[in-house]
Structure formats: C-alpha cells, structure tokens
PDB file of C-alpha atoms in Angstrom:
ATOM      1  CA  MET A   3     -39.095 -28.736 -25.853  1.00 60.00           C
ATOM      2  CA  THR A   4     -37.918 -31.659 -27.991  1.00 69.00           C
ATOM      3  CA  ASP A   5     -34.542 -33.492 -27.290  1.00 75.00           C
ATOM      4  CA  SER A   6     -33.048 -31.636 -30.701  1.00 79.00           C
ATOM      5  CA  ALA A   7     -33.535 -28.415 -29.488  1.00 78.00           C
ATOM      6  CA  ALA A   8     -32.280 -28.722 -26.051  1.00 78.00           C
ATOM      7  CA  GLN A   9     -29.139 -29.739 -27.764  1.00 83.00           C
ATOM      8  CA  GLN A  10     -29.537 -27.234 -30.174  1.00 83.00           C
ATOM      9  CA  HIS A  11     -29.299 -25.101 -26.915  1.00 84.00           C
ATOM     10  CA  ARG A  12     -25.984 -26.934 -25.499  1.00 86.00           C
ATOM     11  CA  TRP A  13     -24.094 -26.245 -28.737  1.00 91.00           C
ATOM     12  CA  GLN A  14     -25.092 -22.519 -28.706  1.00 93.00           C
ATOM     13  CA  TYR A  15     -24.168 -21.891 -24.893  1.00 93.00           C
ATOM     14  CA  TRP A  16     -20.759 -23.497 -25.740  1.00 93.00           C
ATOM     15  CA  LEU A  17     -20.233 -21.239 -29.024  1.00 95.00           C
ATOM     16  CA  ILE A  18     -20.947 -18.432 -26.720  1.00 95.00           C
ATOM     17  CA  LEU A  19     -18.417 -19.582 -23.963  1.00 95.00           C
ATOM     18  CA  GLY A  20     -16.094 -19.812 -26.661  1.00 95.00           C
ATOM     19  CA  LEU A  21     -16.541 -16.487 -28.009  1.00 96.00           C
ATOM     20  CA  ILE A  22     -16.152 -14.742 -25.022  1.00 96.00           C
ATOM     21  CA  TRP A  23     -13.067 -17.172 -24.416  1.00 94.00           C
ATOM     22  CA  LEU A  24     -11.493 -15.971 -27.191  1.00 95.00           C
ATOM     23  CA  ILE A  25     -12.453 -12.480 -27.598  1.00 96.00           C
ATOM     24  CA  GLY A  26     -10.381 -12.860 -24.103  1.00 93.00           C
ATOM     25  CA  ALA A  27      -7.525 -14.835 -25.846  1.00 92.00           C
ATOM     26  CA  VAL A  28      -6.962 -12.195 -29.035  1.00 94.00           C
ATOM     27  CA  GLY A  29      -7.266  -9.070 -26.056  1.00 93.00           C
ATOM     28  CA  ASP A  30      -5.152 -10.402 -23.774  1.00 87.00           C
ATOM     29  CA  ARG A  31      -2.184 -11.091 -26.610  1.00 88.00           C
ATOM     30  CA  CYS A  32      -2.655  -7.794 -27.532  1.00 92.00           C
ATOM     31  CA  TRP A  33      -2.158  -6.284 -24.206  1.00 88.00           C
ATOM     32  CA  PHE A  34       1.300  -8.206 -24.307  1.00 81.00           C
ATOM     33  CA  ALA A  35       2.157  -7.292 -27.872  1.00 85.00           C
ATOM     34  CA  TYR A  36       1.819  -3.907 -26.960  1.00 88.00           C
ATOM     35  CA  ASP A  37       2.231  -3.055 -23.473  1.00 85.00           C
ATOM     36  CA  ARG A  38       6.343  -2.608 -23.321  1.00 79.00           C
ATOM     37  CA  SER A  39       6.353  -1.584 -19.366  1.00 82.00           C
ATOM     38  CA  VAL A  40       8.608  -3.338 -16.871  1.00 75.00           C
ATOM     39  CA  PRO A  41       6.751  -5.996 -15.014  1.00 71.00           C
ATOM     40  CA  ALA A  42       4.948  -4.761 -11.391  1.00 75.00           C
ATOM     41  CA  TRP A  43       6.489  -6.473  -8.240  1.00 70.00           C
ATOM     42  CA  ASP A  44       3.387  -9.359  -8.274  1.00 74.00           C
ATOM     43  CA  GLN A  45       4.137 -10.711 -12.277  1.00 78.00           C
ATOM     44  CA  ALA A  46       7.652 -10.585 -11.936  1.00 80.00           C
ATOM     45  CA  GLU A  47       7.923 -13.210  -8.811  1.00 83.00           C
ATOM     46  CA  TYR A  48       5.641 -14.929 -10.863  1.00 83.00           C
ATOM     47  CA  LEU A  49       7.985 -14.545 -13.371  1.00 86.00           C
ATOM     48  CA  THR A  50      10.464 -15.789 -11.069  1.00 88.00           C
ATOM     49  CA  SER A  51       9.169 -18.637  -9.700  1.00 89.00           C
ATOM     50  CA  THR A  52       8.574 -20.335 -12.986  1.00 90.00           C
ATOM     51  CA  LEU A  53      11.692 -19.557 -14.184  1.00 92.00           C
ATOM     52  CA  ASN A  54      13.248 -21.442 -11.366  1.00 93.00           C
ATOM     53  CA  TYR A  55      10.992 -24.310 -11.833  1.00 94.00           C
ATOM     54  CA  TRP A  56      12.114 -24.457 -15.373  1.00 94.00           C
ATOM     55  CA  GLN A  57      15.591 -23.988 -14.708  1.00 95.00           C
ATOM     56  CA  ILE A  58      15.345 -27.162 -12.140  1.00 95.00           C
ATOM     57  CA  LEU A  59      13.077 -29.273 -14.494  1.00 94.00           C
ATOM     58  CA  GLN A  60      16.118 -28.890 -17.339  1.00 94.00           C
ATOM     59  CA  GLN A  61      17.831 -31.577 -15.576  1.00 92.00           C
ATOM     60  CA  PRO A  62      15.800 -33.585 -13.298  1.00 93.00           C
ATOM     61  CA  GLN A  63      17.084 -36.265 -11.128  1.00 94.00           C
ATOM     62  CA  TRP A  64      13.360 -38.788 -11.040  1.00 94.00           C
ATOM     63  CA  ALA A  65      15.542 -40.853  -8.155  1.00 95.00           C
ATOM     64  CA  SER A  66      16.940 -38.236  -6.446  1.00 94.00           C
ATOM     65  CA  ALA A  67      16.052 -37.269  -3.137  1.00 94.00           C
ATOM     66  CA  THR A  68      17.501 -34.270  -2.597  1.00 95.00           C
ATOM     67  CA  TRP A  69      16.775 -33.189  -6.143  1.00 95.00           C
ATOM     68  CA  TRP A  70      12.836 -33.782  -4.922  1.00 94.00           C
ATOM     69  CA  MET A  71      13.236 -31.872  -2.087  1.00 93.00           C
ATOM     70  CA  SER A  72      15.016 -28.595  -3.258  1.00 92.00           C
ATOM     71  CA  PHE A  73      12.090 -29.068  -6.517  1.00 92.00           C
ATOM     72  CA  TRP A  74       9.922 -28.818  -3.684  1.00 89.00           C
ATOM     73  CA  GLN A  75      11.365 -26.390  -1.371  1.00 89.00           C
ATOM     74  CA  LEU A  76      11.733 -23.505  -4.625  1.00 89.00           C
ATOM     75  CA  THR A  77       8.332 -22.302  -4.095  1.00 79.00           C
ATOM     76  CA  SER A  78       8.415 -19.523  -1.757  1.00 72.00           C
ATOM     77  CA  LYS A  79       4.572 -19.150  -0.389  1.00 77.00           C
ATOM     78  CA  PHE A  80       2.345 -20.009  -3.608  1.00 80.00           C
ATOM     79  CA  PRO A  81       1.340 -23.329  -4.582  1.00 84.00           C
ATOM     80  CA  PRO A  82       3.592 -24.465  -7.742  1.00 89.00           C
ATOM     81  CA  LEU A  83       1.452 -25.729  -9.922  1.00 90.00           C
ATOM     82  CA  THR A  84       0.896 -22.817 -11.885  1.00 85.00           C
ATOM     83  CA  PHE A  85       4.385 -22.181 -12.288  1.00 88.00           C
ATOM     84  CA  ILE A  86       5.387 -26.186 -13.389  1.00 91.00           C
ATOM     85  CA  SER A  87       2.691 -26.180 -15.423  1.00 89.00           C
ATOM     86  CA  THR A  88       3.947 -23.484 -17.602  1.00 89.00           C
ATOM     87  CA  VAL A  89       7.247 -24.877 -17.557  1.00 91.00           C
ATOM     88  CA  PRO A  90       6.274 -26.132 -21.068  1.00 90.00           C
ATOM     89  CA  PHE A  91       4.855 -23.604 -22.573  1.00 87.00           C
ATOM     90  CA  PHE A  92       8.361 -21.640 -21.984  1.00 89.00           C
ATOM     91  CA  ASN A  93      10.101 -24.626 -23.447  1.00 89.00           C
ATOM     92  CA  GLY A  94       7.251 -24.226 -26.767  1.00 89.00           C
ATOM     93  CA  TRP A  95       7.118 -20.460 -27.045  1.00 88.00           C
ATOM     94  CA  GLY A  96      10.778 -19.439 -25.256  1.00 87.00           C
ATOM     95  CA  ARG A  97      10.820 -17.395 -21.500  1.00 88.00           C
ATOM     96  CA  GLY A  98       9.266 -14.355 -21.629  1.00 82.00           C
ATOM     97  CA  GLU A  99       6.325 -12.880 -19.181  1.00 79.00           C
ATOM     98  CA  ALA A 100       3.864 -13.039 -22.399  1.00 79.00           C
ATOM     99  CA  GLN A 101       5.069 -16.531 -22.962  1.00 82.00           C
ATOM    100  CA  ALA A 102       4.911 -16.945 -19.018  1.00 82.00           C
ATOM    101  CA  THR A 103       0.706 -16.091 -19.216  1.00 81.00           C
ATOM    102  CA  LEU A 104       0.025 -18.192 -21.725  1.00 82.00           C
ATOM    103  CA  VAL A 105      -0.545 -20.717 -19.501  1.00 84.00           C
ATOM    104  CA  ASN A 106      -3.565 -18.811 -17.800  1.00 81.00           C
ATOM    105  CA  LEU A 107      -5.601 -19.590 -21.517  1.00 84.00           C
ATOM    106  CA  VAL A 108      -5.670 -22.952 -21.027  1.00 83.00           C
ATOM    107  CA  PHE A 109      -7.100 -22.520 -17.396  1.00 81.00           C
TER     108      PHE A 109
END
C-alpha cells in the first residue's frame, strides 16, 4: 500500500468517526427537544452540582483561601471537572438540562 493510499484510509476513518459523532449529537439534541419530562434523580444531582459551580464562579475571588476552600468543597461525591467545564456552556447558552449536556458533545 502506498503512502497516499494509507493517508486516504486515515481520512476515511476520521470521516466515519465524524459522521458517528454527528449522528449522536443530532440524536441527542432531538431527544432533549422532544423530551419534556422531569430529570431523573441522577441527572438532577449533576445539574444541581453544575449550577453550584456556575454560581460560585460568577464572582471568583482568586486570591482568597476561603473562596478556594469553599470552591473545592462544593462537590459531594463526584470529581468536579465535568461540573466546572460545563460552566462556560451555561454562560453561553443558558442554564438548563439540555445546555448542561452540551459538554458531553465535547468529551
């Protein structure tokens, strides 16, 4: 197999992977557009935790040790990276269950 043929196969793999991601993303957004039920307990806990981080990051006090202590103590049992990385999505598209799951498309 020549180098250009191998490169073409790599592009085909990336195209297939991109199409799978796109189908999943469109299906995910359609689901949230049509599903108006109340979130289950687990999703509600994630949303509440994300809202807690969103609230504390509205007025950060980077030099305050007390602020940092309360910041890291916000999470109950889950690592906070997902909650923290969802905050920019809340700032851009609003606060809600559908907006909170936009971060999943990135990950």
